[in-house]
Short mmCIF file of C-alpha atoms in Angstrom, two decimals:
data_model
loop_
_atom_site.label_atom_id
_atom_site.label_comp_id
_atom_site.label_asym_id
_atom_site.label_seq_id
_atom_site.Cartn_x
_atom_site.Cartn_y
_atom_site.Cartn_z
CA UNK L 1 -70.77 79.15 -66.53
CA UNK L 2 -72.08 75.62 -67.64
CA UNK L 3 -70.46 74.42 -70.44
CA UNK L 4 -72.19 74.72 -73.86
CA UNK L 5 -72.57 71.40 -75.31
CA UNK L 6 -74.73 70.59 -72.01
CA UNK L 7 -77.89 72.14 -73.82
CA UNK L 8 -77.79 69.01 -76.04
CA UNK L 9 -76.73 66.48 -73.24
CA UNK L 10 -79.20 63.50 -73.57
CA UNK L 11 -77.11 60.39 -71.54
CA UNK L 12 -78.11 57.24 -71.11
CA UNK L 13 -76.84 55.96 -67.69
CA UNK L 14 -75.48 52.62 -67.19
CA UNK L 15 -74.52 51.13 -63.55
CA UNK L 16 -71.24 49.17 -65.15
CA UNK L 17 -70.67 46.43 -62.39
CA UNK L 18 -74.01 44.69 -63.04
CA UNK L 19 -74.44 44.93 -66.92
CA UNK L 20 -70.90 43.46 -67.54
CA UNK L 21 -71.48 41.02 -64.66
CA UNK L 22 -69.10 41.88 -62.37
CA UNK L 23 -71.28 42.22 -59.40
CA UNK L 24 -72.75 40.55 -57.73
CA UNK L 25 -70.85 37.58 -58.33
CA UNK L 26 -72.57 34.31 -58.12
CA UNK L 27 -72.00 32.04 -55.07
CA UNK L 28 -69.37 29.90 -55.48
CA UNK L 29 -67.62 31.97 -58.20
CA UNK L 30 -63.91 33.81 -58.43
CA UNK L 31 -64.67 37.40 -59.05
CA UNK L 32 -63.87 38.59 -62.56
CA UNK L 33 -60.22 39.88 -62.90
CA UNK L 34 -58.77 42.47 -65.18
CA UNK L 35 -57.66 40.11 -67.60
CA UNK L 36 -61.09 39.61 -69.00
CA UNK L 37 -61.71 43.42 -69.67
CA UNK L 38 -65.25 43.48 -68.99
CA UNK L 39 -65.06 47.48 -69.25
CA UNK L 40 -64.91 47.00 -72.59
CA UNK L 41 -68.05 45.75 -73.23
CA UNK L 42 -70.03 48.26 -72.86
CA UNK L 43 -68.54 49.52 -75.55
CA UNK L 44 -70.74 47.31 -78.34
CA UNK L 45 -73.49 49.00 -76.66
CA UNK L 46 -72.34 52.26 -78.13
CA UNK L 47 -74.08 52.48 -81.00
CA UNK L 48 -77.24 50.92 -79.25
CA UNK L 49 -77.01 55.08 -77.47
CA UNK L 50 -76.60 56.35 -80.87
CA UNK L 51 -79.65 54.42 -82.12
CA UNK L 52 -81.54 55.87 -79.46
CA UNK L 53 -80.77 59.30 -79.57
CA UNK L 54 -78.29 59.98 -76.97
CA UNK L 55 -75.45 62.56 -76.98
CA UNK L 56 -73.56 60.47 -73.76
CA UNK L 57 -72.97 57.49 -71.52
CA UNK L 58 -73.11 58.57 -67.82
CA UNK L 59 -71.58 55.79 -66.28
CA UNK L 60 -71.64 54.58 -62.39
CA UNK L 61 -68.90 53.97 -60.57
CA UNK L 62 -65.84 52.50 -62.40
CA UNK L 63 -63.53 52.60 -59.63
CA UNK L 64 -61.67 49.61 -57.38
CA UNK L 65 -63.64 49.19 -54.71
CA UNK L 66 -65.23 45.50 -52.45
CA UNK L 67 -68.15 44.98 -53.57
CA UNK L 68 -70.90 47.78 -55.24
CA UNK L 69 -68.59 50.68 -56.52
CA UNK L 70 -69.64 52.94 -53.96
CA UNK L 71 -66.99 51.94 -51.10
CA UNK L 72 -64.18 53.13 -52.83
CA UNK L 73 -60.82 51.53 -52.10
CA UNK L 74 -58.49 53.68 -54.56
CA UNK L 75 -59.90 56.75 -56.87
CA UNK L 76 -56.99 56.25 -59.42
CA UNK L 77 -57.52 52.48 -60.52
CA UNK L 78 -60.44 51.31 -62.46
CA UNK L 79 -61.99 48.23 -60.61
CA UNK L 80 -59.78 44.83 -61.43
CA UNK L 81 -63.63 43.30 -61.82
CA UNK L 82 -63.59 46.01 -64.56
CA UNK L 83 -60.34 46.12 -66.38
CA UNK L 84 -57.54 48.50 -66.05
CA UNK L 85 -56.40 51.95 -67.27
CA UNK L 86 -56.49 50.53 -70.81
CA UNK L 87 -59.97 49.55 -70.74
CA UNK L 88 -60.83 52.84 -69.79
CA UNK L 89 -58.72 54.63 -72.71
CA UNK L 90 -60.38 52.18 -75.39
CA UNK L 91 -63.67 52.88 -73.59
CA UNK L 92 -63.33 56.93 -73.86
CA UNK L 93 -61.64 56.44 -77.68
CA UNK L 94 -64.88 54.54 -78.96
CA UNK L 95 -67.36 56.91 -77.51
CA UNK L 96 -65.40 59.60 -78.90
CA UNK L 97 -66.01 58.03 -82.20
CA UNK L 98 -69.28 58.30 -81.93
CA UNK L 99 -69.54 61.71 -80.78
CA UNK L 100 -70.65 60.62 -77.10
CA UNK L 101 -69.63 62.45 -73.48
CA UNK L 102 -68.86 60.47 -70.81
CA UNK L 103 -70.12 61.09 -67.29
CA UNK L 104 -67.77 59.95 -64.39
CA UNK L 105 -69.67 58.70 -60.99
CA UNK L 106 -67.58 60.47 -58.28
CA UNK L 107 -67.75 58.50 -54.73
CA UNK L 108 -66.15 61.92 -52.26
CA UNK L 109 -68.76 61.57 -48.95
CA UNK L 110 -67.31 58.12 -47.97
CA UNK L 111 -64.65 55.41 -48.72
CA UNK L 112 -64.59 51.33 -48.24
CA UNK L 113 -62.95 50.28 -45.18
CA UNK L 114 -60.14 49.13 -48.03
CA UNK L 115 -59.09 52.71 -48.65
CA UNK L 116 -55.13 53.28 -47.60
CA UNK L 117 -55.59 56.16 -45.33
CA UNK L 118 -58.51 53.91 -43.37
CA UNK L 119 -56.26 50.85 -43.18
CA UNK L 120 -53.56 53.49 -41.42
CA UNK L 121 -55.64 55.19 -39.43
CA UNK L 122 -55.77 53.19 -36.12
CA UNK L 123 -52.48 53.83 -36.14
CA UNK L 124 -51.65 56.72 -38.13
CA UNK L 125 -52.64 59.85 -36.43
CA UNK L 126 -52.36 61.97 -39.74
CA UNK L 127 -54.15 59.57 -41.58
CA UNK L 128 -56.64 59.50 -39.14
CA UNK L 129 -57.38 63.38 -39.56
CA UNK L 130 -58.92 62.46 -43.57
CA UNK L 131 -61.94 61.23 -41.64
CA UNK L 132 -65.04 62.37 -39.31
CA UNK L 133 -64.43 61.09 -35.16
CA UNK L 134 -62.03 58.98 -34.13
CA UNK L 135 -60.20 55.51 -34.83
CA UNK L 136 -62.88 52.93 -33.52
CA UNK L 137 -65.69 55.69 -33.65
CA UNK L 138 -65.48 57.33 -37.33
CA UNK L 139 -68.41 58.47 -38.32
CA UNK L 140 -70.15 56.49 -41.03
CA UNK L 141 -72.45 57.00 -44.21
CA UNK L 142 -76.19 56.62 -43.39
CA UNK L 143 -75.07 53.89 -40.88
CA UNK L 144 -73.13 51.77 -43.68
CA UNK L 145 -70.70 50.39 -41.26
CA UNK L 146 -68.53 49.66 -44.22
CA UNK L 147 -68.39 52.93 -45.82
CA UNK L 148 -66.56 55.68 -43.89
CA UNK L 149 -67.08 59.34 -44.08
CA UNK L 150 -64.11 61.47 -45.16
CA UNK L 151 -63.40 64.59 -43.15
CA UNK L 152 -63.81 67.41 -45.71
CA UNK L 153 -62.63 69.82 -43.59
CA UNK L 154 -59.14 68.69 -44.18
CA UNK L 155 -56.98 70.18 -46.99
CA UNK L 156 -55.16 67.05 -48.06
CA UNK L 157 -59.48 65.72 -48.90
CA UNK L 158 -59.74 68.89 -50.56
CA UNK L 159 -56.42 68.17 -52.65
CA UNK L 160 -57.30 64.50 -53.18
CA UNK L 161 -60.74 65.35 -54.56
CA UNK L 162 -59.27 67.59 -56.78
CA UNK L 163 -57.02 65.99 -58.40
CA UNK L 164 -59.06 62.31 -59.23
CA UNK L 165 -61.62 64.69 -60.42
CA UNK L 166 -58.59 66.38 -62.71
CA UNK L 167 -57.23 62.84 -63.54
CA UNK L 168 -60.20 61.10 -64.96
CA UNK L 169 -61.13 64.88 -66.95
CA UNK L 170 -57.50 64.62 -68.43
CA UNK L 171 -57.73 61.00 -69.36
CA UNK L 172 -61.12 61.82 -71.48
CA UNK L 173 -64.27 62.35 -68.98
CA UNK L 174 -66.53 65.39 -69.73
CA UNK L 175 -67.77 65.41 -65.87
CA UNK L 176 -68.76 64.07 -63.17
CA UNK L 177 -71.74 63.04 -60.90
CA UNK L 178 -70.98 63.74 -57.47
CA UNK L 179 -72.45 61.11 -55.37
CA UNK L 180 -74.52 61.42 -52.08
CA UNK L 181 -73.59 65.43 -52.89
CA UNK L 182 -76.47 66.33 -50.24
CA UNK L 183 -74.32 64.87 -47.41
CA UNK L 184 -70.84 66.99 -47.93
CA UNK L 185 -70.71 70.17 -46.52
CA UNK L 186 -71.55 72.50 -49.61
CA UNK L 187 -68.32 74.54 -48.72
CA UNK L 188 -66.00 71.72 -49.58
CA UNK L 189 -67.87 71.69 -52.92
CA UNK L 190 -67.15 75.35 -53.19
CA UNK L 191 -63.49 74.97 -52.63
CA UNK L 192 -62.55 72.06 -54.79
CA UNK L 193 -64.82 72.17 -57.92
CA UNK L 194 -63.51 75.77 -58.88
CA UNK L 195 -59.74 74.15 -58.86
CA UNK L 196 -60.54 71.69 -61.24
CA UNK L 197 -63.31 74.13 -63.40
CA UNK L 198 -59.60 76.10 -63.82
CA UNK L 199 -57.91 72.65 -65.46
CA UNK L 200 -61.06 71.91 -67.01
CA UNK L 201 -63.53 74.55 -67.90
CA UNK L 202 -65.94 72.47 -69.80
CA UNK L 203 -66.74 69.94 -67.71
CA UNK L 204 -69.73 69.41 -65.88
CA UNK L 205 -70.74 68.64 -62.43
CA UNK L 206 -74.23 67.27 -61.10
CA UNK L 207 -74.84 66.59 -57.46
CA UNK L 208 -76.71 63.95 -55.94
CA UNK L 209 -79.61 65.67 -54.27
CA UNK L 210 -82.95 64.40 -52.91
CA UNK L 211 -84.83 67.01 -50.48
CA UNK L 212 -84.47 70.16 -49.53
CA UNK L 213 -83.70 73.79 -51.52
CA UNK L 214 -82.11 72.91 -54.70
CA UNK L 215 -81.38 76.40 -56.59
CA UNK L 216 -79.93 77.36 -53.14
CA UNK L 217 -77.52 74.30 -52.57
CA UNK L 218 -76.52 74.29 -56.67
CA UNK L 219 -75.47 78.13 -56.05
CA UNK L 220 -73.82 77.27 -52.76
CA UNK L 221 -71.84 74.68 -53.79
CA UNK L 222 -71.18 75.72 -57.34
CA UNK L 223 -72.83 72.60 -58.76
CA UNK L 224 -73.73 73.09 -62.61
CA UNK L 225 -76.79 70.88 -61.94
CA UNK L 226 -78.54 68.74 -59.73
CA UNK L 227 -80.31 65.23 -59.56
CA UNK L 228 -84.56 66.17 -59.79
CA UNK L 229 -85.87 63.70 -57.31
CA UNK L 230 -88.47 65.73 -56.49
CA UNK L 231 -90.07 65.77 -60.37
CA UNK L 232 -89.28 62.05 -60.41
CA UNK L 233 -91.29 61.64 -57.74
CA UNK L 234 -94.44 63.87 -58.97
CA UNK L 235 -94.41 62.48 -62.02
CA UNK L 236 -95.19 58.22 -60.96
CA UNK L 237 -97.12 59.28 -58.02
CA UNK L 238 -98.82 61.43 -59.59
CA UNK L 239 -100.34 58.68 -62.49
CA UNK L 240 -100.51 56.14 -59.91
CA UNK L 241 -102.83 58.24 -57.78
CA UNK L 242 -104.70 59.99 -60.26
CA UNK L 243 -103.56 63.23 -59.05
CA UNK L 244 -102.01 65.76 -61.62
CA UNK L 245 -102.28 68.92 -59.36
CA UNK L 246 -98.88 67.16 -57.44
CA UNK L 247 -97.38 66.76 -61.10
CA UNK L 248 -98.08 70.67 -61.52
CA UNK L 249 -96.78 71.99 -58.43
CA UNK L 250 -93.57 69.94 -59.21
CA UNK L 251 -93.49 71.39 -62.50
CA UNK L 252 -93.67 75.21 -60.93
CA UNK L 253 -91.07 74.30 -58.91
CA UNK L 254 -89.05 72.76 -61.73
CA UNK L 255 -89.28 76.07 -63.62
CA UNK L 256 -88.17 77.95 -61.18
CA UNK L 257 -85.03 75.63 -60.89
CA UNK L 258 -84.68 76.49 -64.87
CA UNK L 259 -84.15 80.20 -64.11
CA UNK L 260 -80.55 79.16 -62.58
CA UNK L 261 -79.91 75.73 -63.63
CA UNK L 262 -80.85 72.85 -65.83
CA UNK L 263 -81.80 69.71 -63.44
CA UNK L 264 -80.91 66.58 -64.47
CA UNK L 265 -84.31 64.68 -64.99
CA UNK L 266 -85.22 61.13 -65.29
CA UNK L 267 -87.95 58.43 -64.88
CA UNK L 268 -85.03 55.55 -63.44
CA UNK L 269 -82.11 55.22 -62.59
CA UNK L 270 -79.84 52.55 -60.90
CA UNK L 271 -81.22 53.34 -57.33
CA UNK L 272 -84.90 53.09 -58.15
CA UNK L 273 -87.52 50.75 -58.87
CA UNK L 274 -88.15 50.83 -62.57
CA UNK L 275 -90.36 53.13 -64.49
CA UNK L 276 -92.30 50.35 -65.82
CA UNK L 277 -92.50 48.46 -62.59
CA UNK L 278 -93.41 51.90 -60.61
CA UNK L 279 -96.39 52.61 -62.42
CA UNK L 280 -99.82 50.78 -61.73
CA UNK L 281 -101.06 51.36 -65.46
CA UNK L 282 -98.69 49.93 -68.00
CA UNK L 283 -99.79 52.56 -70.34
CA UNK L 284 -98.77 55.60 -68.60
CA UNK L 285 -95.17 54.93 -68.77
CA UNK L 286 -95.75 56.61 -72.10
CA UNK L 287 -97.08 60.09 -70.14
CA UNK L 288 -94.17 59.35 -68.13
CA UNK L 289 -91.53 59.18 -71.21
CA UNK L 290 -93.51 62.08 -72.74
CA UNK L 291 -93.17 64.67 -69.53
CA UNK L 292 -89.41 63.69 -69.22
CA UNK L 293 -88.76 64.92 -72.86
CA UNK L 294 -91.28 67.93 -73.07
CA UNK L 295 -90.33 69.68 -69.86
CA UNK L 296 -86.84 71.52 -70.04
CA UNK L 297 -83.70 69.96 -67.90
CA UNK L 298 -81.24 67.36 -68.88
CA UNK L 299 -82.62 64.25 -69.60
CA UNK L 300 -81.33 60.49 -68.68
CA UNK L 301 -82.50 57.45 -69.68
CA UNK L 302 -81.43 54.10 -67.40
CA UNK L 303 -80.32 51.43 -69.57
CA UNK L 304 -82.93 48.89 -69.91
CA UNK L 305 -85.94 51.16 -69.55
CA UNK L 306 -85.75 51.77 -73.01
CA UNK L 307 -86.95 48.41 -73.24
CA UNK L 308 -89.50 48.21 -70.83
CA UNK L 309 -87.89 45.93 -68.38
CA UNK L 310 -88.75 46.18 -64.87
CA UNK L 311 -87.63 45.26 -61.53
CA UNK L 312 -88.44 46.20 -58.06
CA UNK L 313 -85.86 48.21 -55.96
CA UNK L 314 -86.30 46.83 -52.16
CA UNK L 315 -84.76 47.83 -49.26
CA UNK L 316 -82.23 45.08 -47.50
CA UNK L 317 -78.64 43.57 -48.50
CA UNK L 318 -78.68 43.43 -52.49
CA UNK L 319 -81.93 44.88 -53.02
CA UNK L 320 -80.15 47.15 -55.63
CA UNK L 321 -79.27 43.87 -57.72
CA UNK L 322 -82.21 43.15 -59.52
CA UNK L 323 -82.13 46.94 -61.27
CA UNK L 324 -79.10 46.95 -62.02
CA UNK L 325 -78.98 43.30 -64.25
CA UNK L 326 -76.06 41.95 -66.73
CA UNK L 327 -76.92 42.64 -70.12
CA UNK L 328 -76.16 40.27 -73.09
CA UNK L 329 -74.55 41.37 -76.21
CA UNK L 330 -76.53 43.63 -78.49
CA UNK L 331 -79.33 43.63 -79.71
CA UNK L 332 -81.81 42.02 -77.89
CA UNK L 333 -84.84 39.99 -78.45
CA UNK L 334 -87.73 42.37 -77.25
CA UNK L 335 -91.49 41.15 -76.95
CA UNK L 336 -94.34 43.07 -78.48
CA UNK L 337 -94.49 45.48 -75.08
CA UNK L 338 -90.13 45.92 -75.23
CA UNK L 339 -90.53 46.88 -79.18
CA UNK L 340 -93.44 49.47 -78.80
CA UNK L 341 -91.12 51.25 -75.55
CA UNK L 342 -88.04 51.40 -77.29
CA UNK L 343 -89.71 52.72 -80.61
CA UNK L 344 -90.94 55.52 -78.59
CA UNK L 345 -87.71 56.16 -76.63
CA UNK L 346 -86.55 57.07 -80.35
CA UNK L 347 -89.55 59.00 -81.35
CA UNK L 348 -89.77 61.56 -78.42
CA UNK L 349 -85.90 61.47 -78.22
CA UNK L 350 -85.55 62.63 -81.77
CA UNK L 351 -88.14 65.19 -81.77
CA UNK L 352 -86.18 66.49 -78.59
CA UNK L 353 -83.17 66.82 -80.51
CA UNK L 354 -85.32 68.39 -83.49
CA UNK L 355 -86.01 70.75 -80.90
CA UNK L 356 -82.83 71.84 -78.70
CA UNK L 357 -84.47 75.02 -76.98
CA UNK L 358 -86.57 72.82 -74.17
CA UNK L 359 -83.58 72.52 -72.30
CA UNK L 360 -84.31 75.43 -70.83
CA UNK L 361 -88.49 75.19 -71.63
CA UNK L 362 -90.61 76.06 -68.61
CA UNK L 363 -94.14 75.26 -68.28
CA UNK L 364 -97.31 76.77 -67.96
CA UNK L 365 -100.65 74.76 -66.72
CA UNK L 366 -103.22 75.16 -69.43
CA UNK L 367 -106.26 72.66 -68.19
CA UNK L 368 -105.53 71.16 -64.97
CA UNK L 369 -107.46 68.35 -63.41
CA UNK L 370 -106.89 64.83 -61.57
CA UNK L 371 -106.92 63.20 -64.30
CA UNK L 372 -105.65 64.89 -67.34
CA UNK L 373 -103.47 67.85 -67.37
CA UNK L 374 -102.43 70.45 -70.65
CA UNK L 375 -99.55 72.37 -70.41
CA UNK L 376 -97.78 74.78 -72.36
CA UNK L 377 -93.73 74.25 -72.70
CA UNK L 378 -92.22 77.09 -73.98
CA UNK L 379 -88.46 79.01 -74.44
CA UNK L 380 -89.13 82.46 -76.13
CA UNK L 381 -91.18 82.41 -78.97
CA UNK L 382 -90.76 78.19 -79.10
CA UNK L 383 -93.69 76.37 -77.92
CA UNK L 384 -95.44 73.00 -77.96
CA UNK L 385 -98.54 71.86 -76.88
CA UNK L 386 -99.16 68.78 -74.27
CA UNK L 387 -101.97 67.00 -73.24
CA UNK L 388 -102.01 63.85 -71.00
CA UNK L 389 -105.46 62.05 -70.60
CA UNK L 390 -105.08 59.37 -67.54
CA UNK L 391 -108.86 59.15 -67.51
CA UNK L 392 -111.22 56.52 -68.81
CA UNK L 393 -113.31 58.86 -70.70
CA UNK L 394 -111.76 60.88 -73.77
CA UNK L 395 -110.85 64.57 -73.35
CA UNK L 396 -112.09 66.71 -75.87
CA UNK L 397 -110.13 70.29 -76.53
CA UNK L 398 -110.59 73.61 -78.19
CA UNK L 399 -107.98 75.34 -78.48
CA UNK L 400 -109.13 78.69 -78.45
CA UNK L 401 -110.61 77.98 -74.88
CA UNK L 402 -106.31 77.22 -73.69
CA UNK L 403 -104.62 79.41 -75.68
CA UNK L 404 -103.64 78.91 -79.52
CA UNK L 405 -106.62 79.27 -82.03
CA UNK L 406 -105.21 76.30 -83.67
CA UNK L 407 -102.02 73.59 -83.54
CA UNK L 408 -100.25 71.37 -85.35
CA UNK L 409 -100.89 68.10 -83.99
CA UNK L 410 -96.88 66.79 -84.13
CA UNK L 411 -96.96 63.56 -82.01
CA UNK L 412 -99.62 61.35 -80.10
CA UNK L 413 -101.07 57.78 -78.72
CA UNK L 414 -103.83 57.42 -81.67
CA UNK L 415 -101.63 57.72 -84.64
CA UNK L 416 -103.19 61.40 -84.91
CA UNK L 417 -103.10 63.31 -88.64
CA UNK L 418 -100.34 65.86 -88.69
CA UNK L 419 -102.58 68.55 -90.07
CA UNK L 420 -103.34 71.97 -88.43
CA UNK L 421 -106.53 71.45 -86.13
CA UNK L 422 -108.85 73.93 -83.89
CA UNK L 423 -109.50 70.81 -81.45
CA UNK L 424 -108.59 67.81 -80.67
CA UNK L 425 -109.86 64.65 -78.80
CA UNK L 426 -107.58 62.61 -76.44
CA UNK L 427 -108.36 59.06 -76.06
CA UNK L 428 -108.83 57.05 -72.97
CA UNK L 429 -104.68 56.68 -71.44
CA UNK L 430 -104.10 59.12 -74.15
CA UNK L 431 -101.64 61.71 -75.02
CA UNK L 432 -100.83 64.61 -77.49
CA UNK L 433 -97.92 66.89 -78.38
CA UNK L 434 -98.90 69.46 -80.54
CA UNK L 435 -97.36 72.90 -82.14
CA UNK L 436 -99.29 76.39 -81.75
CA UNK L 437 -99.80 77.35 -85.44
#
């Protein structure tokens, strides 16, 4: 069972190599060493998450690896680039002080071609046996040559996987994404996160999932959630294009996820171009901050979109780097565009947490067209009202004709009244929440 304090899990997810500068490091430069104990800077960006309404800091990988975090060298050692063991305690001791979780990013599909066994492998025949084909011809991760795929078939992986996971939940974590999750056999999955649910009932594991059946591999594999590509997807293509009946279907879907297991949903993260550089109308990245915290899941917000930055993921050799950028000390200068974003990151954040029960909200379609979609959101008797207008011409609703005779209008794009009304017009790139009265 999924531990409770997930219901309220808001996290905003930081990739911790770029914003403290660690990586990439500029040509010509020493790498950064432990002694300068860039770990601990995120810290001063703790309160920053307060400010803006998260409940946790999902971090990406913190451990020692060559170059991005994801070719592992040694699970037990935060990166020298990073700090050491005590960077991580004072990390976990001021989040604690402000009431945050921590999210762990768990590398178990591959290692770096610096991992121990891999360095003993050409000649170690029982080393060899912790990964997929042969010395000279191990199988790699999505042709990576430099990250190489661990044999999860093997008990000692098993018993490895186990116990970092058990480590880093001792030493403070409250979980754990599970990276490139759709690539390990779900049984291994099976096996090892029950052994370390029995240590640590309370944590909470995500997997890394992009296609395919996701209620089906969460229940296989014992997952507590999953990564919602799919709705990530819908929900940009679906403004750029005009198209809401792909944002609905999506939405079906995602409710029927909801009946088994709270996705975790975003609009960016550190492996996708962001939010406000994926959408072709500047305006909808409010529809797009609007859907993430109206529709039921657990929601993430990647450091920096708060703000409005973008950057363009592209794919070749450090295409990652310019999403995943250093970040100065707090706080930062923000132009007219960066103010108006983060001020309503707080605003829908907050009336999120004023309302805890769409976690588990499904919707229901209420008006569907290209371009401007109503839906109900709804857990029991809870309900609010949303309409998105991506249209150049205004909407105009009665609300008899959806549903609700009448509705508190609670939140919008026109600085609405927050009387009880029997319709309602939505502006040009508009949007409403309102409450059935």
């Amino acid at each position: 069972m999924t531990a409770s304090w997930v219901a309220h899990a808001i996290w905003w997810q930081v990739y911790p190599l770029g914003f403290v500068g660690a990586f990439p490091t500029p040509e010509g430069s020493d790498p950064p060493g432990p002694g300068e104990h860039r770990l601990r800077r995120l810290a001063d960006w703790f309160d920053h998450a307060i400010e803006l309404g998260a409940s946790g800091i999902a971090l990406g990988p913190i451990f020692a690896s060559r170059t991005h975090g994801y070719d592992t060298t040694d699970h037990y050692r935060i990166d020298p680039r990073l700090g050491d063991d005590g960077d991580f305690d004072y990390l976990v001791a001021e989040a604690r002080a402000r009431g945050l979780r921590v999210l762990l990013d768990g590398v178990f599909n591959h290692v770096g071609v610096d991992f121990g066994r891999y360095l003993d492998a050409a000649h170690d025949d029982t080393a060899a046996r912790w990964f997929r084909g042969r010395p000279g011809r191990f199988h790699t991760f999505e042709g990576h040559s430099e990250l190489i795929t661990l044999n999860h078939d093997h008990p000692e992986v098993v018993d490895y996987v186990a116990d970092v996971m058990s480590h880093w939940l001792q030493r403070g974590a409250d979980g754990w994404r599970l990276d490139a999750a759709y690539a390990v056999p779900q049984q291994f999955w099976a096996t090892t996160l029950p052994r370390v649910r029995e240590r640590h009932p309370d944590a909470w594991f995500v997997g890394e999932l992009i296609h395919g059946d996701y209620a089906a591999i969460v229940e296989a594999a014992t997952f507590d959630s999953a990564t919602q590509y799919e709705l990530w997807k819908a929900i940009w293509s679906s403004l750029n294009d005009g198209n809401f009946f792909e944002l609905n279907w999506a939405l079906q879907r995602h409710s029927t996820f909801l009946a088994s297991f709270a996705p975790l949903t975003f609009i960016g993260n550190h492996d996708v171009t962001r939010i406000a550089s994926q959408l072709d109308n500047p305006h909808h990245l409010a529809h797009a901050l609007v859907l993430l915290l109206t529709i039921g899941g657990v929601p993430s917000v990647y450091a920096g979109d708060e703000f409005g930055f973008r950057a363009v993921k592209e794919e070749r050799y450090g295409g990652d780097d310019a999403v995943r950028p250093e970040f100065a000390s707090p706080p930062l200068q923000l132009d007219d565009f960066g103010a108006e974003v983060w001020r309503l990151h707080q605003f829908l954040i907050g009336l999120r947490r004023r309302h805890p029960w769409l976690h588990s909200a499904t919707t229901t379609s209420m008006r569907l067209a290209n371009r401007h979609y109503v839906y109900e959101t709804r857990s029991g008797n809870d309900a609010l009202v949303v309409a998105l207008n991506i249209d150049d011409e205004p909407v105009r609703l009665v609300l008899s004709e959806l549903g609700p005779a009448r509705a508190e209008v609670v939140a919008g794009s026109a600085a609405p009244p927050s009387d009880v009304v029997a319709e309602v017009t939505v502006e040009p790139h508009g949007w409403r929440i309102l409450r059935p009265a």
